[in-house]
């Protein structure tokens, strides 16, 4: 069994077929949804187990009024282990945000 990571840094970008993927997207709303306890627990269960830098997960978040926003989460960095588990802290940032580096 792979050791559970202490922290995993994820970035996200809207999943859009054409044009500017950030056009018309409420990034603040998406960040709030992705960082919420319920969504983080979902990610820990849905993607629990070994993970690798560069791995991508197609997901969606609710933007209210039954309007989903498709997003692609990408593993940017893994700290302290190689597996996503219930004790792993998830740091999630927009892909075009300089904060994905720390």
Coordinates of C-alpha atoms in Angstrom, one line a residue:
X1 CA 0.0 0.0 0.0
X2 CA 1.3 3.4 -1.0
X3 CA 2.0 5.9 1.8
X4 CA -0.7 8.6 2.2
X5 CA 0.3 12.1 1.1
X6 CA 0.2 14.9 3.6
X7 CA -0.8 17.5 1.0
X8 CA -1.6 17.5 -2.7
X9 CA -1.7 20.6 -4.8
X10 CA -4.3 20.6 -7.5
X11 CA -5.0 23.1 -10.2
X12 CA -8.2 23.5 -12.2
X13 CA -9.3 24.9 -15.5
X14 CA -12.8 25.0 -17.0
X15 CA -13.4 22.3 -19.6
X16 CA -14.3 24.1 -22.8
X17 CA -14.1 22.9 -26.3
X18 CA -13.5 26.2 -28.1
X19 CA -12.3 29.7 -27.3
X20 CA -11.2 31.2 -24.0
X21 CA -11.9 28.6 -21.2
X22 CA -12.1 31.4 -18.6
X23 CA -14.6 33.6 -20.5
X24 CA -17.8 33.9 -18.5
X25 CA -16.6 31.6 -15.7
X26 CA -17.2 32.6 -12.1
X27 CA -13.8 31.5 -10.8
X28 CA -14.5 32.6 -7.2
X29 CA -17.6 30.4 -7.1
X30 CA -15.7 27.4 -8.5
X31 CA -12.9 27.8 -6.0
X32 CA -15.4 28.0 -3.1
X33 CA -17.1 24.8 -4.3
X34 CA -13.9 22.9 -4.9
X35 CA -12.5 23.9 -1.5
X36 CA -15.6 23.1 0.4
X37 CA -15.5 20.2 2.9
X38 CA -18.1 18.1 1.1
X39 CA -16.3 18.4 -2.3
X40 CA -12.9 17.6 -0.8
X41 CA -14.3 14.5 0.9
X42 CA -15.8 13.5 -2.5
X43 CA -12.4 13.9 -4.2
X44 CA -10.6 11.9 -1.4
X45 CA -13.1 9.0 -2.0
X46 CA -13.4 9.2 -5.7
X47 CA -9.7 9.5 -6.4
X48 CA -8.3 7.8 -3.3
X49 CA -5.2 5.7 -3.7
X50 CA -2.0 6.2 -5.6
X51 CA -1.7 9.5 -7.6
X52 CA 0.9 11.0 -9.9
X53 CA 2.0 14.5 -10.8
X54 CA 0.3 15.4 -14.1
X55 CA -2.7 13.2 -13.5
X56 CA -6.0 14.8 -14.6
X57 CA -9.5 14.3 -13.4
X58 CA -12.6 15.4 -15.3
X59 CA -15.1 16.7 -12.8
X60 CA -17.9 19.3 -12.5
X61 CA -19.1 21.7 -9.8
X62 CA -22.5 23.2 -9.3
X63 CA -22.7 26.9 -10.2
X64 CA -26.2 27.2 -8.8
X65 CA -29.7 26.8 -10.3
X66 CA -28.8 23.3 -11.5
X67 CA -26.0 24.7 -13.8
X68 CA -22.9 22.5 -13.7
X69 CA -19.5 23.8 -14.8
X70 CA -17.1 21.1 -16.1
X71 CA -13.6 21.4 -14.8
X72 CA -10.4 19.5 -15.2
X73 CA -8.3 19.1 -12.0
X74 CA -4.6 18.4 -12.5
X75 CA -2.2 17.1 -9.8
X76 CA 0.6 19.7 -9.6
X77 CA 2.5 18.5 -6.6
X78 CA 2.4 15.7 -4.0
X79 CA 4.0 16.1 -0.6
X80 CA 4.8 13.5 2.0
X81 CA 3.6 10.3 0.3
X82 CA 2.2 9.0 -3.0
X83 CA -1.5 8.3 -2.3
X84 CA -4.6 10.4 -1.8
X85 CA -6.3 9.4 1.5
X86 CA -8.8 10.8 4.0
X87 CA -6.0 12.6 5.9
X88 CA -4.6 14.3 2.8
X89 CA -5.0 18.1 2.6
X90 CA -6.0 19.3 -0.8
X91 CA -4.9 22.7 -2.0
X92 CA -6.8 23.8 -5.1
X93 CA -6.0 26.8 -7.3
X94 CA -7.1 28.1 -10.7
X95 CA -4.6 26.9 -13.3
X96 CA -3.8 30.4 -14.5
X97 CA -3.1 31.5 -10.9
X98 CA 0.5 32.0 -9.8
X99 CA -0.4 30.4 -6.4
X100 CA -0.2 26.9 -8.0
X101 CA 3.6 27.2 -7.6
X102 CA 4.0 27.1 -3.7

